[in-house]
PDB file of N, CA and C in Angstrom:
ATOM      1  N   MET B 476       3.211  -1.085  34.572  1.00 91.00           N
ATOM      2  CA  MET B 476       3.915  -0.083  33.805  1.00 91.00           C
ATOM      3  C   MET B 476       4.803  -0.800  32.783  1.00 91.00           C
ATOM      4  N   ILE B 477       4.887  -0.209  31.597  1.00 94.00           N
ATOM      5  CA  ILE B 477       5.796  -0.718  30.576  1.00 94.00           C
ATOM      6  C   ILE B 477       6.774   0.390  30.181  1.00 94.00           C
ATOM      7  N   THR B 478       7.908  -0.035  29.712  1.00 96.00           N
ATOM      8  CA  THR B 478       8.947   0.897  29.287  1.00 96.00           C
ATOM      9  C   THR B 478       9.136   0.760  27.790  1.00 96.00           C
ATOM     10  N   CYS B 479       9.098   1.874  27.108  1.00 97.00           N
ATOM     11  CA  CYS B 479       9.366   1.902  25.677  1.00 97.00           C
ATOM     12  C   CYS B 479      10.815   2.334  25.494  1.00 97.00           C
ATOM     13  N   VAL B 480      11.570   1.486  24.813  1.00 98.00           N
ATOM     14  CA  VAL B 480      12.961   1.799  24.488  1.00 98.00           C
ATOM     15  C   VAL B 480      13.027   1.970  22.976  1.00 98.00           C
ATOM     16  N   ILE B 481      13.376   3.163  22.552  1.00 98.00           N
ATOM     17  CA  ILE B 481      13.516   3.438  21.119  1.00 98.00           C
ATOM     18  C   ILE B 481      15.007   3.420  20.801  1.00 98.00           C
ATOM     19  N   ARG B 482      15.372   2.555  19.885  1.00 98.00           N
ATOM     20  CA  ARG B 482      16.769   2.489  19.443  1.00 98.00           C
ATOM     21  C   ARG B 482      16.850   3.191  18.101  1.00 98.00           C
ATOM     22  N   TYR B 483      17.713   4.172  18.039  1.00 98.00           N
ATOM     23  CA  TYR B 483      17.915   4.933  16.810  1.00 98.00           C
ATOM     24  C   TYR B 483      19.273   4.597  16.202  1.00 98.00           C
ATOM     25  N   GLU B 484      19.303   4.524  14.892  1.00 98.00           N
ATOM     26  CA  GLU B 484      20.566   4.575  14.170  1.00 98.00           C
ATOM     27  C   GLU B 484      20.588   5.965  13.558  1.00 98.00           C
ATOM     28  N   ILE B 485      21.580   6.765  13.946  1.00 98.00           N
ATOM     29  CA  ILE B 485      21.624   8.156  13.499  1.00 98.00           C
ATOM     30  C   ILE B 485      22.854   8.405  12.627  1.00 98.00           C
ATOM     31  N   ASP B 486      22.769   9.454  11.853  1.00 97.00           N
ATOM     32  CA  ASP B 486      23.908   9.904  11.054  1.00 97.00           C
ATOM     33  C   ASP B 486      24.970  10.427  12.026  1.00 97.00           C
ATOM     34  N   PRO B 487      26.171   9.846  12.036  1.00 95.00           N
ATOM     35  CA  PRO B 487      27.179  10.280  13.006  1.00 95.00           C
ATOM     36  C   PRO B 487      27.644  11.720  12.799  1.00 95.00           C
ATOM     37  N   PHE B 488      27.363  12.282  11.642  1.00 95.00           N
ATOM     38  CA  PHE B 488      27.757  13.666  11.370  1.00 95.00           C
ATOM     39  C   PHE B 488      26.625  14.649  11.678  1.00 95.00           C
ATOM     40  N   ALA B 489      25.529  14.132  12.220  1.00 95.00           N
ATOM     41  CA  ALA B 489      24.374  14.980  12.538  1.00 95.00           C
ATOM     42  C   ALA B 489      23.962  14.804  13.999  1.00 95.00           C
ATOM     43  N   ARG B 490      24.930  14.589  14.866  1.00 94.00           N
ATOM     44  CA  ARG B 490      24.612  14.391  16.279  1.00 94.00           C
ATOM     45  C   ARG B 490      23.990  15.630  16.905  1.00 94.00           C
ATOM     46  N   ASP B 491      24.374  16.810  16.445  1.00 95.00           N
ATOM     47  CA  ASP B 491      23.765  18.038  16.973  1.00 95.00           C
ATOM     48  C   ASP B 491      22.280  18.096  16.640  1.00 95.00           C
ATOM     49  N   ALA B 492      21.911  17.631  15.457  1.00 97.00           N
ATOM     50  CA  ALA B 492      20.494  17.592  15.076  1.00 97.00           C
ATOM     51  C   ALA B 492      19.744  16.620  15.977  1.00 97.00           C
ATOM     52  N   PHE B 493      20.347  15.465  16.275  1.00 97.00           N
ATOM     53  CA  PHE B 493      19.698  14.510  17.178  1.00 97.00           C
ATOM     54  C   PHE B 493      19.539  15.119  18.568  1.00 97.00           C
ATOM     55  N   THR B 494      20.527  15.870  19.028  1.00 97.00           N
ATOM     56  CA  THR B 494      20.438  16.523  20.338  1.00 97.00           C
ATOM     57  C   THR B 494      19.274  17.509  20.375  1.00 97.00           C
ATOM     58  N   THR B 495      19.096  18.277  19.333  1.00 97.00           N
ATOM     59  CA  THR B 495      17.959  19.204  19.246  1.00 97.00           C
ATOM     60  C   THR B 495      16.648  18.430  19.289  1.00 97.00           C
ATOM     61  N   TYR B 496      16.563  17.364  18.518  1.00 98.00           N
ATOM     62  CA  TYR B 496      15.390  16.487  18.469  1.00 98.00           C
ATOM     63  C   TYR B 496      15.081  15.947  19.872  1.00 98.00           C
ATOM     64  N   ALA B 497      16.098  15.452  20.554  1.00 97.00           N
ATOM     65  CA  ALA B 497      15.923  14.887  21.889  1.00 97.00           C
ATOM     66  C   ALA B 497      15.441  15.943  22.883  1.00 97.00           C
ATOM     67  N   ARG B 498      16.002  17.115  22.818  1.00 97.00           N
ATOM     68  CA  ARG B 498      15.601  18.180  23.750  1.00 97.00           C
ATOM     69  C   ARG B 498      14.162  18.622  23.503  1.00 97.00           C
ATOM     70  N   ASN B 499      13.743  18.627  22.258  1.00 97.00           N
ATOM     71  CA  ASN B 499      12.340  18.936  21.963  1.00 97.00           C
ATOM     72  C   ASN B 499      11.419  17.889  22.575  1.00 97.00           C
ATOM     73  N   TRP B 500      11.793  16.613  22.471  1.00 97.00           N
ATOM     74  CA  TRP B 500      10.968  15.565  23.082  1.00 97.00           C
ATOM     75  C   TRP B 500      10.956  15.700  24.596  1.00 97.00           C
ATOM     76  N   GLY B 501      12.040  16.209  25.158  1.00 95.00           N
ATOM     77  CA  GLY B 501      12.093  16.403  26.605  1.00 95.00           C
ATOM     78  C   GLY B 501      11.004  17.324  27.113  1.00 95.00           C
ATOM     79  N   GLU B 502      10.535  18.191  26.267  1.00 94.00           N
ATOM     80  CA  GLU B 502       9.418  19.080  26.615  1.00 94.00           C
ATOM     81  C   GLU B 502       8.075  18.454  26.242  1.00 94.00           C
ATOM     82  N   ALA B 503       7.987  17.880  25.048  1.00 96.00           N
ATOM     83  CA  ALA B 503       6.700  17.404  24.531  1.00 96.00           C
ATOM     84  C   ALA B 503       6.241  16.087  25.156  1.00 96.00           C
ATOM     85  N   ILE B 504       7.137  15.148  25.362  1.00 97.00           N
ATOM     86  CA  ILE B 504       6.746  13.815  25.847  1.00 97.00           C
ATOM     87  C   ILE B 504       6.057  13.881  27.208  1.00 97.00           C
ATOM     88  N   PRO B 505       6.635  14.528  28.222  1.00 96.00           N
ATOM     89  CA  PRO B 505       5.936  14.585  29.511  1.00 96.00           C
ATOM     90  C   PRO B 505       4.586  15.307  29.417  1.00 96.00           C
ATOM     91  N   ARG B 506       4.522  16.349  28.610  1.00 95.00           N
ATOM     92  CA  ARG B 506       3.273  17.099  28.449  1.00 95.00           C
ATOM     93  C   ARG B 506       2.176  16.218  27.860  1.00 95.00           C
ATOM     94  N   CYS B 507       2.564  15.230  27.058  1.00 96.00           N
ATOM     95  CA  CYS B 507       1.579  14.380  26.382  1.00 96.00           C
ATOM     96  C   CYS B 507       1.272  13.093  27.141  1.00 96.00           C
ATOM     97  N   GLY B 508       1.895  12.891  28.309  1.00 95.00           N
ATOM     98  CA  GLY B 508       1.455  11.813  29.175  1.00 95.00           C
ATOM     99  C   GLY B 508       2.388  10.642  29.404  1.00 95.00           C
ATOM    100  N   ALA B 509       3.629  10.710  28.973  1.00 96.00           N
ATOM    101  CA  ALA B 509       4.576   9.633  29.264  1.00 96.00           C
ATOM    102  C   ALA B 509       5.609  10.130  30.270  1.00 96.00           C
ATOM    103  N   ASP B 510       6.163   9.200  31.022  1.00 95.00           N
ATOM    104  CA  ASP B 510       7.195   9.509  32.012  1.00 95.00           C
ATOM    105  C   ASP B 510       8.549   9.320  31.333  1.00 95.00           C
ATOM    106  N   LEU B 511       9.146  10.414  30.905  1.00 96.00           N
ATOM    107  CA  LEU B 511      10.396  10.360  30.155  1.00 96.00           C
ATOM    108  C   LEU B 511      11.577  10.042  31.064  1.00 96.00           C
ATOM    109  N   VAL B 512      12.298   8.980  30.734  1.00 96.00           N
ATOM    110  CA  VAL B 512      13.552   8.663  31.417  1.00 96.00           C
ATOM    111  C   VAL B 512      14.652   9.519  30.809  1.00 96.00           C
ATOM    112  N   GLY B 513      14.709   9.564  29.474  1.00 96.00           N
ATOM    113  CA  GLY B 513      15.673  10.420  28.807  1.00 96.00           C
ATOM    114  C   GLY B 513      15.999   9.963  27.405  1.00 96.00           C
ATOM    115  N   TYR B 514      16.727  10.814  26.729  1.00 97.00           N
ATOM    116  CA  TYR B 514      17.285  10.515  25.406  1.00 97.00           C
ATOM    117  C   TYR B 514      18.791  10.447  25.577  1.00 97.00           C
ATOM    118  N   PHE B 515      19.401   9.483  24.924  1.00 97.00           N
ATOM    119  CA  PHE B 515      20.817   9.206  25.103  1.00 97.00           C
ATOM    120  C   PHE B 515      21.503   9.170  23.745  1.00 97.00           C
ATOM    121  N   ALA B 516      22.501  10.023  23.580  1.00 95.00           N
ATOM    122  CA  ALA B 516      23.245  10.127  22.323  1.00 95.00           C
ATOM    123  C   ALA B 516      24.596   9.431  22.472  1.00 95.00           C
ATOM    124  N   PRO B 517      25.220   9.079  21.361  1.00 92.00           N
ATOM    125  CA  PRO B 517      26.527   8.418  21.428  1.00 92.00           C
ATOM    126  C   PRO B 517      27.555   9.265  22.179  1.00 92.00           C
ATOM    127  N   HIS B 518      28.350   8.577  22.956  1.00 88.00           N
ATOM    128  CA  HIS B 518      29.434   9.242  23.683  1.00 88.00           C
ATOM    129  C   HIS B 518      30.762   8.516  23.429  1.00 88.00           C
ATOM    130  N   GLU B 519      30.756   7.219  23.634  1.00 87.00           N
ATOM    131  CA  GLU B 519      31.943   6.386  23.435  1.00 87.00           C
ATOM    132  C   GLU B 519      31.460   5.085  22.801  1.00 87.00           C
ATOM    133  N   GLY B 520      32.254   4.496  21.981  1.00 84.00           N
ATOM    134  CA  GLY B 520      31.838   3.271  21.299  1.00 84.00           C
ATOM    135  C   GLY B 520      31.162   3.627  19.989  1.00 84.00           C
ATOM    136  N   SER B 521      29.993   3.071  19.761  1.00 87.00           N
ATOM    137  CA  SER B 521      29.263   3.336  18.519  1.00 87.00           C
ATOM    138  C   SER B 521      28.951   4.820  18.372  1.00 87.00           C
ATOM    139  N   ALA B 522      29.199   5.340  17.193  1.00 93.00           N
ATOM    140  CA  ALA B 522      28.897   6.752  16.916  1.00 93.00           C
ATOM    141  C   ALA B 522      27.523   6.916  16.299  1.00 93.00           C
ATOM    142  N   THR B 523      26.811   5.798  16.124  1.00 96.00           N
ATOM    143  CA  THR B 523      25.532   5.865  15.410  1.00 96.00           C
ATOM    144  C   THR B 523      24.339   5.378  16.220  1.00 96.00           C
ATOM    145  N   THR B 524      24.544   4.849  17.421  1.00 97.00           N
ATOM    146  CA  THR B 524      23.445   4.300  18.212  1.00 97.00           C
ATOM    147  C   THR B 524      23.021   5.289  19.289  1.00 97.00           C
ATOM    148  N   ALA B 525      21.720   5.575  19.333  1.00 98.00           N
ATOM    149  CA  ALA B 525      21.148   6.469  20.340  1.00 98.00           C
ATOM    150  C   ALA B 525      19.855   5.836  20.850  1.00 98.00           C
ATOM    151  N   TYR B 526      19.391   6.293  22.014  1.00 98.00           N
ATOM    152  CA  TYR B 526      18.189   5.726  22.617  1.00 98.00           C
ATOM    153  C   TYR B 526      17.280   6.819  23.158  1.00 98.00           C
ATOM    154  N   GLY B 527      15.985   6.532  23.148  1.00 98.00           N
ATOM    155  CA  GLY B 527      14.983   7.305  23.857  1.00 98.00           C
ATOM    156  C   GLY B 527      14.237   6.324  24.741  1.00 98.00           C
ATOM    157  N   ILE B 528      14.018   6.661  26.008  1.00 97.00           N
ATOM    158  CA  ILE B 528      13.391   5.732  26.950  1.00 97.00           C
ATOM    159  C   ILE B 528      12.324   6.469  27.748  1.00 97.00           C
ATOM    160  N   TYR B 529      11.133   5.873  27.804  1.00 96.00           N
ATOM    161  CA  TYR B 529      10.065   6.441  28.623  1.00 96.00           C
ATOM    162  C   TYR B 529       9.133   5.339  29.101  1.00 96.00           C
ATOM    163  N   HIS B 530       8.350   5.664  30.132  1.00 96.00           N
ATOM    164  CA  HIS B 530       7.397   4.720  30.718  1.00 96.00           C
ATOM    165  C   HIS B 530       5.969   5.179  30.427  1.00 96.00           C
ATOM    166  N   VAL B 531       5.086   4.209  30.244  1.00 96.00           N
ATOM    167  CA  VAL B 531       3.646   4.437  30.173  1.00 96.00           C
ATOM    168  C   VAL B 531       2.961   3.332  30.976  1.00 96.00           C
ATOM    169  N   LYS B 532       1.710   3.560  31.320  1.00 95.00           N
ATOM    170  CA  LYS B 532       0.985   2.600  32.152  1.00 95.00           C
ATOM    171  C   LYS B 532       0.815   1.256  31.450  1.00 95.00           C
ATOM    172  N   ASP B 533       0.361   1.287  30.205  1.00 95.00           N
ATOM    173  CA  ASP B 533       0.103   0.062  29.446  1.00 95.00           C
ATOM    174  C   ASP B 533       0.022   0.428  27.968  1.00 95.00           C
ATOM    175  N   LEU B 534      -0.262  -0.543  27.113  1.00 94.00           N
ATOM    176  CA  LEU B 534      -0.297  -0.261  25.678  1.00 94.00           C
ATOM    177  C   LEU B 534      -1.444   0.671  25.291  1.00 94.00           C
ATOM    178  N   ALA B 535      -2.561   0.606  26.012  1.00 96.00           N
ATOM    179  CA  ALA B 535      -3.662   1.541  25.740  1.00 96.00           C
ATOM    180  C   ALA B 535      -3.217   2.975  26.054  1.00 96.00           C
ATOM    181  N   ALA B 536      -2.506   3.148  27.162  1.00 96.00           N
ATOM    182  CA  ALA B 536      -1.980   4.476  27.515  1.00 96.00           C
ATOM    183  C   ALA B 536      -0.952   4.928  26.480  1.00 96.00           C
ATOM    184  N   TYR B 537      -0.181   3.984  25.959  1.00 96.00           N
ATOM    185  CA  TYR B 537       0.799   4.307  24.915  1.00 96.00           C
ATOM    186  C   TYR B 537       0.099   4.833  23.669  1.00 96.00           C
ATOM    187  N   GLU B 538      -0.963   4.170  23.248  1.00 96.00           N
ATOM    188  CA  GLU B 538      -1.697   4.604  22.051  1.00 96.00           C
ATOM    189  C   GLU B 538      -2.297   5.994  22.254  1.00 96.00           C
ATOM    190  N   ALA B 539      -2.863   6.246  23.441  1.00 97.00           N
ATOM    191  CA  ALA B 539      -3.433   7.567  23.735  1.00 97.00           C
ATOM    192  C   ALA B 539      -2.332   8.631  23.758  1.00 97.00           C
ATOM    193  N   TYR B 540      -1.205   8.295  24.345  1.00 96.00           N
ATOM    194  CA  TYR B 540      -0.057   9.206  24.387  1.00 96.00           C
ATOM    195  C   TYR B 540       0.420   9.543  22.975  1.00 96.00           C
ATOM    196  N   ARG B 541       0.537   8.539  22.116  1.00 95.00           N
ATOM    197  CA  ARG B 541       1.006   8.771  20.742  1.00 95.00           C
ATOM    198  C   ARG B 541       0.038   9.671  19.971  1.00 95.00           C
ATOM    199  N   THR B 542      -1.255   9.510  20.218  1.00 97.00           N
ATOM    200  CA  THR B 542      -2.256  10.365  19.574  1.00 97.00           C
ATOM    201  C   THR B 542      -2.078  11.814  20.025  1.00 97.00           C
ATOM    202  N   ARG B 543      -1.900  12.011  21.338  1.00 97.00           N
ATOM    203  CA  ARG B 543      -1.684  13.372  21.856  1.00 97.00           C
ATOM    204  C   ARG B 543      -0.384  13.963  21.317  1.00 97.00           C
ATOM    205  N   LEU B 544       0.662  13.152  21.244  1.00 96.00           N
ATOM    206  CA  LEU B 544       1.956  13.631  20.756  1.00 96.00           C
ATOM    207  C   LEU B 544       1.874  14.061  19.296  1.00 96.00           C
ATOM    208  N   ALA B 545       1.134  13.311  18.492  1.00 94.00           N
ATOM    209  CA  ALA B 545       0.987  13.647  17.070  1.00 94.00           C
ATOM    210  C   ALA B 545       0.210  14.947  16.878  1.00 94.00           C
ATOM    211  N   ALA B 546      -0.655  15.292  17.842  1.00 97.00           N
ATOM    212  CA  ALA B 546      -1.454  16.515  17.755  1.00 97.00           C
ATOM    213  C   ALA B 546      -0.777  17.711  18.436  1.00 97.00           C
ATOM    214  N   ASP B 547       0.228  17.453  19.240  1.00 97.00           N
ATOM    215  CA  ASP B 547       0.934  18.504  19.972  1.00 97.00           C
ATOM    216  C   ASP B 547       1.735  19.370  18.993  1.00 97.00           C
ATOM    217  N   PRO B 548       1.670  20.701  19.106  1.00 97.00           N
ATOM    218  CA  PRO B 548       2.412  21.559  18.166  1.00 97.00           C
ATOM    219  C   PRO B 548       3.917  21.262  18.117  1.00 97.00           C
ATOM    220  N   LEU B 549       4.551  21.093  19.270  1.00 96.00           N
ATOM    221  CA  LEU B 549       5.980  20.781  19.275  1.00 96.00           C
ATOM    222  C   LEU B 549       6.227  19.365  18.756  1.00 96.00           C
ATOM    223  N   GLY B 550       5.327  18.446  19.079  1.00 96.00           N
ATOM    224  CA  GLY B 550       5.448  17.082  18.561  1.00 96.00           C
ATOM    225  C   GLY B 550       5.397  17.059  17.044  1.00 96.00           C
ATOM    226  N   LYS B 551       4.418  17.758  16.480  1.00 97.00           N
ATOM    227  CA  LYS B 551       4.310  17.844  15.014  1.00 97.00           C
ATOM    228  C   LYS B 551       5.569  18.446  14.411  1.00 97.00           C
ATOM    229  N   ALA B 552       6.025  19.543  15.000  1.00 97.00           N
ATOM    230  CA  ALA B 552       7.216  20.224  14.476  1.00 97.00           C
ATOM    231  C   ALA B 552       8.450  19.329  14.572  1.00 97.00           C
ATOM    232  N   ASN B 553       8.553  18.552  15.660  1.00 97.00           N
ATOM    233  CA  ASN B 553       9.724  17.696  15.828  1.00 97.00           C
ATOM    234  C   ASN B 553       9.715  16.523  14.847  1.00 97.00           C
ATOM    235  N   TYR B 554       8.535  15.943  14.611  1.00 96.00           N
ATOM    236  CA  TYR B 554       8.439  14.886  13.594  1.00 96.00           C
ATOM    237  C   TYR B 554       8.869  15.437  12.235  1.00 96.00           C
ATOM    238  N   GLU B 555       8.399  16.645  11.915  1.00 97.00           N
ATOM    239  CA  GLU B 555       8.734  17.265  10.632  1.00 97.00           C
ATOM    240  C   GLU B 555      10.232  17.590  10.552  1.00 97.00           C
ATOM    241  N   PHE B 556      10.792  18.087  11.642  1.00 98.00           N
ATOM    242  CA  PHE B 556      12.225  18.373  11.695  1.00 98.00           C
ATOM    243  C   PHE B 556      13.037  17.111  11.379  1.00 98.00           C
ATOM    244  N   ALA B 557      12.700  16.002  12.019  1.00 97.00           N
ATOM    245  CA  ALA B 557      13.431  14.750  11.786  1.00 97.00           C
ATOM    246  C   ALA B 557      13.254  14.264  10.354  1.00 97.00           C
ATOM    247  N   ARG B 558      12.051  14.383   9.843  1.00 97.00           N
ATOM    248  CA  ARG B 558      11.771  13.947   8.467  1.00 97.00           C
ATOM    249  C   ARG B 558      12.571  14.780   7.459  1.00 97.00           C
ATOM    250  N   ASN B 559      12.618  16.083   7.666  1.00 98.00           N
ATOM    251  CA  ASN B 559      13.322  16.972   6.732  1.00 98.00           C
ATOM    252  C   ASN B 559      14.843  16.885   6.860  1.00 98.00           C
ATOM    253  N   ALA B 560      15.347  16.788   8.090  1.00 97.00           N
ATOM    254  CA  ALA B 560      16.798  16.770   8.308  1.00 97.00           C
ATOM    255  C   ALA B 560      17.417  15.396   8.035  1.00 97.00           C
ATOM    256  N   ARG B 561      16.617  14.348   8.126  1.00 97.00           N
ATOM    257  CA  ARG B 561      17.036  12.982   7.767  1.00 97.00           C
ATOM    258  C   ARG B 561      18.249  12.474   8.547  1.00 97.00           C
ATOM    259  N   PHE B 562      18.345  12.839   9.811  1.00 98.00           N
ATOM    260  CA  PHE B 562      19.464  12.370  10.634  1.00 98.00           C
ATOM    261  C   PHE B 562      19.173  11.026  11.284  1.00 98.00           C
ATOM    262  N   ILE B 563      17.899  10.606  11.293  1.00 98.00           N
ATOM    263  CA  ILE B 563      17.541   9.282  11.802  1.00 98.00           C
ATOM    264  C   ILE B 563      17.523   8.325  10.619  1.00 98.00           C
ATOM    265  N   LEU B 564      18.418   7.347  10.658  1.00 98.00           N
ATOM    266  CA  LEU B 564      18.526   6.382   9.571  1.00 98.00           C
ATOM    267  C   LEU B 564      17.628   5.174   9.802  1.00 98.00           C
ATOM    268  N   LYS B 565      17.418   4.840  11.076  1.00 98.00           N
ATOM    269  CA  LYS B 565      16.580   3.695  11.439  1.00 98.00           C
ATOM    270  C   LYS B 565      16.064   3.919  12.854  1.00 98.00           C
ATOM    271  N   GLU B 566      14.857   3.425  13.117  1.00 98.00           N
ATOM    272  CA  GLU B 566      14.235   3.599  14.433  1.00 98.00           C
ATOM    273  C   GLU B 566      13.457   2.331  14.763  1.00 98.00           C
ATOM    274  N   ASP B 567      13.742   1.735  15.919  1.00 98.00           N
ATOM    275  CA  ASP B 567      13.034   0.533  16.377  1.00 98.00           C
ATOM    276  C   ASP B 567      12.506   0.772  17.782  1.00 98.00           C
ATOM    277  N   ARG B 568      11.291   0.259  18.049  1.00 97.00           N
ATOM    278  CA  ARG B 568      10.708   0.363  19.390  1.00 97.00           C
ATOM    279  C   ARG B 568      10.621  -1.018  20.017  1.00 97.00           C
ATOM    280  N   LEU B 569      10.903  -1.052  21.302  1.00 97.00           N
ATOM    281  CA  LEU B 569      10.822  -2.276  22.079  1.00 97.00           C
ATOM    282  C   LEU B 569      10.069  -1.932  23.358  1.00 97.00           C
ATOM    283  N   PHE B 570       9.112  -2.764  23.733  1.00 97.00           N
ATOM    284  CA  PHE B 570       8.350  -2.539  24.958  1.00 97.00           C
ATOM    285  C   PHE B 570       8.766  -3.580  25.985  1.00 97.00           C
ATOM    286  N   LEU B 571       9.184  -3.108  27.146  1.00 96.00           N
ATOM    287  CA  LEU B 571       9.684  -3.983  28.200  1.00 96.00           C
ATOM    288  C   LEU B 571       8.892  -3.779  29.484  1.00 96.00           C
ATOM    289  N   LYS B 572       8.856  -4.832  30.290  1.00 93.00           N
ATOM    290  CA  LYS B 572       8.220  -4.776  31.600  1.00 93.00           C
ATOM    291  C   LYS B 572       9.286  -5.108  32.635  1.00 93.00           C
ATOM    292  N   CYS B 573       9.410  -4.281  33.653  1.00 87.00           N
ATOM    293  CA  CYS B 573      10.398  -4.516  34.706  1.00 87.00           C
ATOM    294  C   CYS B 573       9.965  -5.731  35.535  1.00 87.00           C
ATOM    295  N   VAL B 574      10.846  -6.703  35.661  1.00 88.00           N
ATOM    296  CA  VAL B 574      10.523  -7.908  36.424  1.00 88.00           C
ATOM    297  C   VAL B 574      11.412  -8.062  37.655  1.00 88.00           C
ATOM    298  N   SER B 575      12.306  -7.128  37.868  1.00 82.00           N
ATOM    299  CA  SER B 575      13.145  -7.153  39.063  1.00 82.00           C
ATOM    300  C   SER B 575      12.611  -6.135  40.053  1.00 82.00           C
ATOM    301  N   GLU B 576      13.174  -6.157  41.239  1.00 72.00           N
ATOM    302  CA  GLU B 576      12.806  -5.134  42.207  1.00 72.00           C
ATOM    303  C   GLU B 576      13.366  -3.800  41.740  1.00 72.00           C
ATOM    304  N   ILE B 577      12.751  -2.739  42.185  1.00 67.00           N
ATOM    305  CA  ILE B 577      13.217  -1.404  41.823  1.00 67.00           C
ATOM    306  C   ILE B 577      14.629  -1.214  42.383  1.00 67.00           C
ATOM    307  N   PRO B 578      15.582  -0.852  41.536  1.00 62.00           N
ATOM    308  CA  PRO B 578      16.952  -0.664  42.032  1.00 62.00           C
ATOM    309  C   PRO B 578      17.076   0.610  42.861  1.00 62.00           C
ATOM    310  N   ALA B 579      18.127   0.665  43.652  1.00 60.00           N
ATOM    311  CA  ALA B 579      18.417   1.874  44.422  1.00 60.00           C
ATOM    312  C   ALA B 579      18.712   3.010  43.453  1.00 60.00           C
ATOM    313  N   LEU B 580      18.519   4.231  43.892  1.00 62.00           N
ATOM    314  CA  LEU B 580      18.774   5.375  43.029  1.00 62.00           C
ATOM    315  C   LEU B 580      20.234   5.468  42.616  1.00 62.00           C
ATOM    316  N   MET B 581      21.114   5.054  43.503  1.00 58.00           N
ATOM    317  CA  MET B 581      22.531   5.162  43.185  1.00 58.00           C
ATOM    318  C   MET B 581      23.273   3.977  43.780  1.00 58.00           C
ATOM    319  N   VAL B 582      24.111   3.374  42.993  1.00 55.00           N
ATOM    320  CA  VAL B 582      24.913   2.258  43.488  1.00 55.00           C
ATOM    321  C   VAL B 582      26.042   2.828  44.339  1.00 55.00           C
ATOM    322  N   GLN B 583      26.166   2.323  45.539  1.00 56.00           N
ATOM    323  CA  GLN B 583      27.223   2.782  46.443  1.00 56.00           C
ATOM    324  C   GLN B 583      28.439   1.873  46.285  1.00 56.00           C
ATOM    325  N   PRO B 584      29.646   2.451  46.198  1.00 57.00           N
ATOM    326  CA  PRO B 584      30.857   1.622  46.054  1.00 57.00           C
ATOM    327  C   PRO B 584      31.160   0.835  47.316  1.00 57.00           C
TER     328      PRO B 584
END
């Protein structure tokens, strides 16, 4: 399994638009075949850095997922929404492989 981490630089005055974008992906991404960890918007610290994180089996599964997402009605609409609203200033993808043991669900104090 690989993890895709998308780092966004967003317009700090358009955080509500990013939240709408993220919630739309919350519906479309799982439907198209990726295991969504979540979308994360600025809370404290940087007002412009946000993340989207999901898992796929491998790069071939990623390519198939991206094809399905581009054809999905909500996926198409969300890409268009982001393009028109212009709240994403920069977007980078990083693919990672977990090399540690699976952590516990919750760290106990």
